[in-house]
């Protein structure tokens, strides 16, 4: 009997939702710890609000117009950068992309993480001298870069630093003005939808190009567990997870039949024995990466499978989630934390429900799906419904002693 994707990868789904929840929780703690009247009045000037700097004295129409302009400029910039990455990857500038990604991780951990560390030291009056703080930050940054981009480190350490990167970037995005933040979240959700599903979308082009070359993109991606074995890097198990740039990421899962994986392993063994059939084995990878409707039914009739191959196939499946999803999920919850805890609960449940809906749609559609649109839409909707309808109702009933 065939089993669905969710039944087969339930552990991996929990392995993705747990770090997302931890990231959102820690961002909320940072927002509560570092928030102050002076910090709320001062807005951070970045490329996300370069066109329009929100002023409390501006009217609602001016704030909305300025926020939409900021979001439009930011999305256009992301699209241009992503298409530039496509060109660099198309012309085999992989080394440059890897160094760029390493530099980005180093900059986030050292500069942005150092600023957050300094704010925490000042906020809680922790007696730590400058030299010790610098040494701690340097060790944290170097170990983090090595952990994220080295395959020799334990997977838990890599996951820890990926969550740290998401927390740091999300904490900085929460410093944006309120109207700009909401417009930016909605615009990024729409861009993610087009970039992944449109035929000429930049993220779709990147993943298709990586699949045709049988290699992974150098990007910041959270792995629930390792998905590629050292013995057979071409066999990606039950799920092939696509990646994207760190600005706007998404989850892309494709079902791969166990038959194809086993058949590919057999062809690799034949290649090792014969030593002259590499070209035919390379052409077989293209069909292996396409979504298959009946891919989870197991071994086909008449085919044999030994226990060693079965264990290897089961150990290679996994789910990858782009760092951008961590960031913007946490930004939404962090912005809700600036209002009250009731909206935080509502937004958190909406985001997790949206991620679950994305995985359910994946099992039905059997095609690549972005992770931002459903979660961000539900999160924004629940934020305003809770703030405008649910909170006045609960406060009113509690004030009139109708509910305790």
Coordinates of C-alpha atoms in Angstrom, one line a residue, residues 3-298:
X3 CA 2.1 5.9 1.9
X4 CA 2.0 9.6 1.7
X5 CA 5.0 12.0 1.9
X6 CA 3.9 13.1 5.4
X7 CA 3.8 9.5 6.7
X8 CA 7.2 8.8 5.4
X9 CA 9.0 12.0 6.6
X10 CA 7.1 12.8 9.8
X11 CA 10.4 12.9 11.8
X12 CA 11.9 15.3 9.3
X13 CA 8.9 17.6 9.4
X14 CA 9.2 17.8 13.2
X15 CA 12.9 18.3 12.7
X16 CA 12.2 21.4 10.6
X17 CA 9.3 22.9 12.7
X18 CA 11.3 22.6 16.0
X19 CA 14.2 24.9 15.0
X20 CA 11.7 27.3 13.4
X21 CA 9.8 27.5 16.7
X22 CA 13.1 27.9 18.6
X23 CA 14.1 30.7 16.3
X24 CA 10.8 32.6 16.7
X25 CA 10.8 32.1 20.4
X26 CA 14.4 33.5 20.9
X27 CA 13.6 36.5 18.6
X28 CA 10.6 37.3 20.7
X29 CA 12.8 37.2 23.8
X30 CA 15.3 39.5 22.2
X31 CA 12.6 41.9 21.2
X32 CA 11.3 42.0 24.8
X33 CA 14.8 42.3 26.2
X34 CA 16.1 45.1 24.0
X35 CA 12.9 47.1 23.4
X36 CA 12.7 50.5 25.0
X37 CA 10.9 53.8 24.3
X38 CA 14.0 55.3 22.8
X39 CA 14.6 52.3 20.6
X40 CA 11.0 52.3 19.4
X41 CA 11.3 56.0 18.4
X42 CA 14.6 55.5 16.5
X43 CA 14.3 53.6 13.3
X44 CA 17.1 51.8 11.5
X45 CA 18.0 53.2 8.1
X46 CA 18.8 50.3 5.7
X47 CA 18.2 49.4 2.0
X48 CA 14.7 48.2 3.1
X49 CA 13.6 51.7 4.0
X50 CA 16.0 53.7 1.9
X51 CA 13.3 55.4 -0.2
X52 CA 11.0 56.4 2.6
X53 CA 11.8 57.0 6.3
X54 CA 8.7 56.6 8.3
X55 CA 7.8 59.5 10.6
X56 CA 5.3 59.2 13.5
X57 CA 3.8 62.5 12.4
X58 CA 3.0 61.2 8.9
X59 CA -0.5 60.4 7.9
X60 CA -1.7 56.8 7.3
X61 CA -1.8 57.4 3.6
X62 CA 1.8 58.7 3.6
X63 CA 3.0 55.7 5.6
X64 CA 1.2 53.3 3.3
X65 CA 2.5 54.8 0.2
X66 CA 6.1 55.0 1.6
X67 CA 6.0 51.5 2.8
X68 CA 4.8 50.2 -0.5
X69 CA 7.7 52.0 -2.2
X70 CA 10.2 50.6 0.2
X71 CA 8.9 47.1 -0.4
X72 CA 8.9 47.5 -4.1
X73 CA 12.5 48.7 -4.2
X74 CA 13.7 46.0 -1.8
X75 CA 12.0 43.2 -3.9
X76 CA 13.5 44.6 -7.1
X77 CA 16.9 44.6 -5.5
X78 CA 16.5 41.0 -4.4
X79 CA 15.4 40.0 -7.9
X80 CA 18.4 41.7 -9.5
X81 CA 20.8 40.1 -7.1
X82 CA 19.2 36.7 -7.6
X83 CA 19.4 36.9 -11.4
X84 CA 23.0 38.0 -11.0
X85 CA 23.6 34.8 -9.0
X86 CA 22.0 32.8 -11.7
X87 CA 24.4 34.3 -14.3
X88 CA 27.4 33.6 -12.0
X89 CA 26.3 30.0 -11.4
X90 CA 25.5 29.5 -15.1
X91 CA 29.1 30.5 -16.0
X92 CA 30.5 28.2 -13.3
X93 CA 31.6 30.9 -10.9
X94 CA 30.9 28.5 -8.1
X95 CA 34.0 29.3 -6.1
X96 CA 33.1 33.0 -6.0
X97 CA 29.6 32.1 -4.8
X98 CA 31.0 29.9 -2.0
X99 CA 33.3 32.7 -0.9
X100 CA 30.5 35.2 -1.1
X101 CA 28.3 33.0 1.1
X102 CA 31.1 32.5 3.6
X103 CA 31.7 36.2 3.8
X104 CA 27.9 36.8 4.3
X105 CA 27.8 34.4 7.2
X106 CA 31.0 36.0 8.7
X107 CA 29.5 39.5 8.4
X108 CA 26.2 38.5 10.0
X109 CA 27.9 36.7 12.9
X110 CA 30.6 39.3 13.5
X111 CA 29.0 42.6 12.8
X112 CA 25.3 42.2 13.4
X113 CA 25.8 39.5 16.1
X114 CA 28.4 41.7 17.8
X115 CA 26.0 44.7 17.8
X116 CA 23.3 42.5 19.5
X117 CA 25.9 41.2 22.0
X118 CA 26.9 44.7 22.9
X119 CA 23.2 45.7 23.4
X120 CA 22.7 42.7 25.7
X121 CA 25.8 43.6 27.7
X122 CA 24.6 47.1 28.1
X123 CA 21.0 46.2 28.8
X124 CA 21.8 43.7 31.6
X125 CA 24.9 45.5 32.8
X126 CA 27.1 42.4 32.4
X127 CA 30.7 43.1 33.7
X128 CA 32.7 42.0 30.6
X129 CA 35.7 43.9 29.3
X130 CA 36.1 44.8 25.7
X131 CA 39.0 42.4 25.0
X132 CA 37.2 39.4 26.4
X133 CA 34.1 40.3 24.4
X134 CA 36.1 40.7 21.2
X135 CA 37.8 37.3 21.8
X136 CA 34.4 35.6 22.5
X137 CA 32.9 37.1 19.4
X138 CA 35.8 36.2 17.2
X139 CA 35.7 32.6 18.4
X140 CA 32.0 32.4 18.0
X141 CA 32.2 33.8 14.4
X142 CA 35.1 31.6 13.2
X143 CA 33.6 28.5 14.6
X144 CA 30.2 29.4 13.1
X145 CA 31.6 29.9 9.6
X146 CA 33.5 26.6 9.8
X147 CA 30.5 24.8 11.1
X148 CA 28.1 26.1 8.5
X149 CA 30.3 25.3 5.5
X150 CA 32.3 22.3 6.6
X151 CA 31.0 18.7 6.3
X152 CA 33.3 17.4 9.0
X153 CA 31.5 19.1 11.9
X154 CA 28.5 17.4 13.7
X155 CA 25.1 18.2 12.2
X156 CA 23.9 19.5 15.6
X157 CA 26.5 22.2 15.6
X158 CA 25.7 23.2 12.1
X159 CA 22.0 23.4 12.9
X160 CA 22.8 25.5 16.0
X161 CA 24.6 28.1 14.0
X162 CA 22.0 28.2 11.2
X163 CA 19.4 29.0 13.9
X164 CA 21.8 31.7 15.3
X165 CA 22.1 33.2 11.8
X166 CA 18.3 33.3 11.5
X167 CA 17.9 34.9 15.0
X168 CA 20.5 37.6 14.3
X169 CA 19.1 38.7 10.9
X170 CA 15.5 38.5 12.1
X171 CA 16.4 40.7 15.2
X172 CA 17.8 43.3 12.8
X173 CA 14.7 43.3 10.6
X174 CA 12.5 43.9 13.6
X175 CA 14.1 47.4 13.9
X176 CA 12.4 48.5 10.7
X177 CA 9.3 50.8 10.9
X178 CA 6.0 49.0 11.4
X179 CA 4.3 49.9 8.1
X180 CA 7.5 49.1 6.1
X181 CA 7.8 45.7 7.9
X182 CA 4.3 44.6 7.0
X183 CA 4.5 45.8 3.4
X184 CA 7.9 44.0 3.1
X185 CA 6.6 40.7 4.4
X186 CA 3.7 40.7 2.0
X187 CA 5.9 41.7 -1.0
X188 CA 8.4 39.0 -0.2
X189 CA 5.7 36.4 0.0
X190 CA 4.4 37.4 -3.4
X191 CA 8.0 37.5 -4.8
X192 CA 8.7 34.0 -3.4
X193 CA 5.6 32.7 -5.1
X194 CA 6.6 34.1 -8.5
X195 CA 10.3 33.3 -8.2
X196 CA 9.6 29.6 -7.4
X197 CA 6.6 28.7 -9.6
X198 CA 6.9 31.0 -12.6
X199 CA 8.7 29.4 -15.6
X200 CA 11.3 32.1 -15.7
X201 CA 11.6 32.6 -11.9
X202 CA 15.1 33.2 -10.7
X203 CA 14.9 30.7 -7.9
X204 CA 13.4 28.1 -10.2
X205 CA 16.2 28.7 -12.7
X206 CA 18.8 28.2 -10.0
X207 CA 17.4 24.9 -8.8
X208 CA 16.9 23.6 -12.3
X209 CA 20.5 24.5 -13.2
X210 CA 21.8 22.8 -10.1
X211 CA 19.8 19.7 -10.9
X212 CA 21.0 19.5 -14.4
X213 CA 24.6 19.7 -13.1
X214 CA 24.0 17.2 -10.3
X215 CA 25.4 19.5 -7.6
X216 CA 24.1 21.6 -4.7
X217 CA 23.9 25.4 -4.7
X218 CA 26.3 27.2 -2.3
X219 CA 23.6 28.7 0.0
X220 CA 22.6 29.1 3.6
X221 CA 20.2 26.2 4.1
X222 CA 19.0 24.4 7.3
X223 CA 19.2 20.6 7.0
X224 CA 17.0 18.5 9.2
X225 CA 19.7 15.8 8.8
X226 CA 22.3 15.0 6.1
X227 CA 20.7 14.0 2.9
X228 CA 23.6 13.0 0.6
X229 CA 25.9 10.1 1.4
X230 CA 29.6 10.1 0.6
X231 CA 29.3 6.8 -1.3
X232 CA 26.7 7.9 -3.8
X233 CA 26.1 11.7 -3.9
X234 CA 23.8 11.4 -6.9
X235 CA 21.1 9.5 -5.0
X236 CA 19.1 12.0 -2.9
X237 CA 16.7 9.5 -1.3
X238 CA 13.0 10.2 -1.1
X239 CA 13.1 14.0 -1.0
X240 CA 15.2 16.4 -2.9
X241 CA 15.1 19.8 -1.3
X242 CA 15.9 22.8 -3.4
X243 CA 17.7 25.9 -2.0
X244 CA 17.8 29.6 -2.7
X245 CA 19.7 32.7 -1.7
X246 CA 19.7 33.9 1.9
X247 CA 17.5 37.0 1.1
X248 CA 14.4 35.1 0.0
X249 CA 14.4 31.4 0.6
X250 CA 11.8 28.7 0.4
X251 CA 11.3 25.0 0.8
X252 CA 11.2 22.9 -2.4
X253 CA 10.6 19.2 -2.0
X254 CA 10.4 16.6 -4.7
X255 CA 9.5 13.0 -4.3
X256 CA 12.0 10.5 -5.7
X257 CA 11.0 6.9 -6.2
X258 CA 12.8 4.3 -4.3
X259 CA 13.0 2.3 -7.6
X260 CA 15.0 5.1 -9.3
X261 CA 17.4 5.4 -6.3
X262 CA 18.0 1.7 -6.2
X263 CA 18.4 1.5 -10.0
X264 CA 20.8 4.4 -9.9
X265 CA 22.8 2.7 -7.2
X266 CA 22.9 -0.5 -9.3
X267 CA 24.1 1.5 -12.3
X268 CA 26.9 3.0 -10.2
X269 CA 28.0 -0.4 -9.1
X270 CA 28.0 -1.5 -12.7
X271 CA 30.1 1.5 -13.6
X272 CA 32.6 0.6 -10.9
X273 CA 32.8 -2.9 -12.2
X274 CA 33.0 -2.0 -15.9
X275 CA 34.8 1.3 -15.7
X276 CA 33.6 2.6 -19.0
X277 CA 29.9 3.5 -18.7
X278 CA 30.1 6.9 -17.0
X279 CA 28.2 8.8 -19.6
X280 CA 25.1 6.6 -19.5
X281 CA 25.0 6.8 -15.7
X282 CA 25.2 10.6 -15.8
X283 CA 22.2 10.8 -18.1
X284 CA 20.0 8.8 -15.7
X285 CA 20.1 11.5 -13.0
X286 CA 17.7 13.7 -14.9
X287 CA 14.8 11.4 -14.6
X288 CA 15.6 10.7 -10.9
X289 CA 15.0 14.3 -9.9
X290 CA 11.5 14.7 -11.3
X291 CA 8.5 14.4 -9.0
X292 CA 6.8 11.0 -9.3
X293 CA 3.3 10.3 -8.2
X294 CA 3.8 6.7 -7.2
X295 CA 7.2 7.2 -5.8
X296 CA 6.7 6.0 -2.3
X297 CA 5.3 2.6 -3.0
X298 CA 8.6 0.8 -2.5

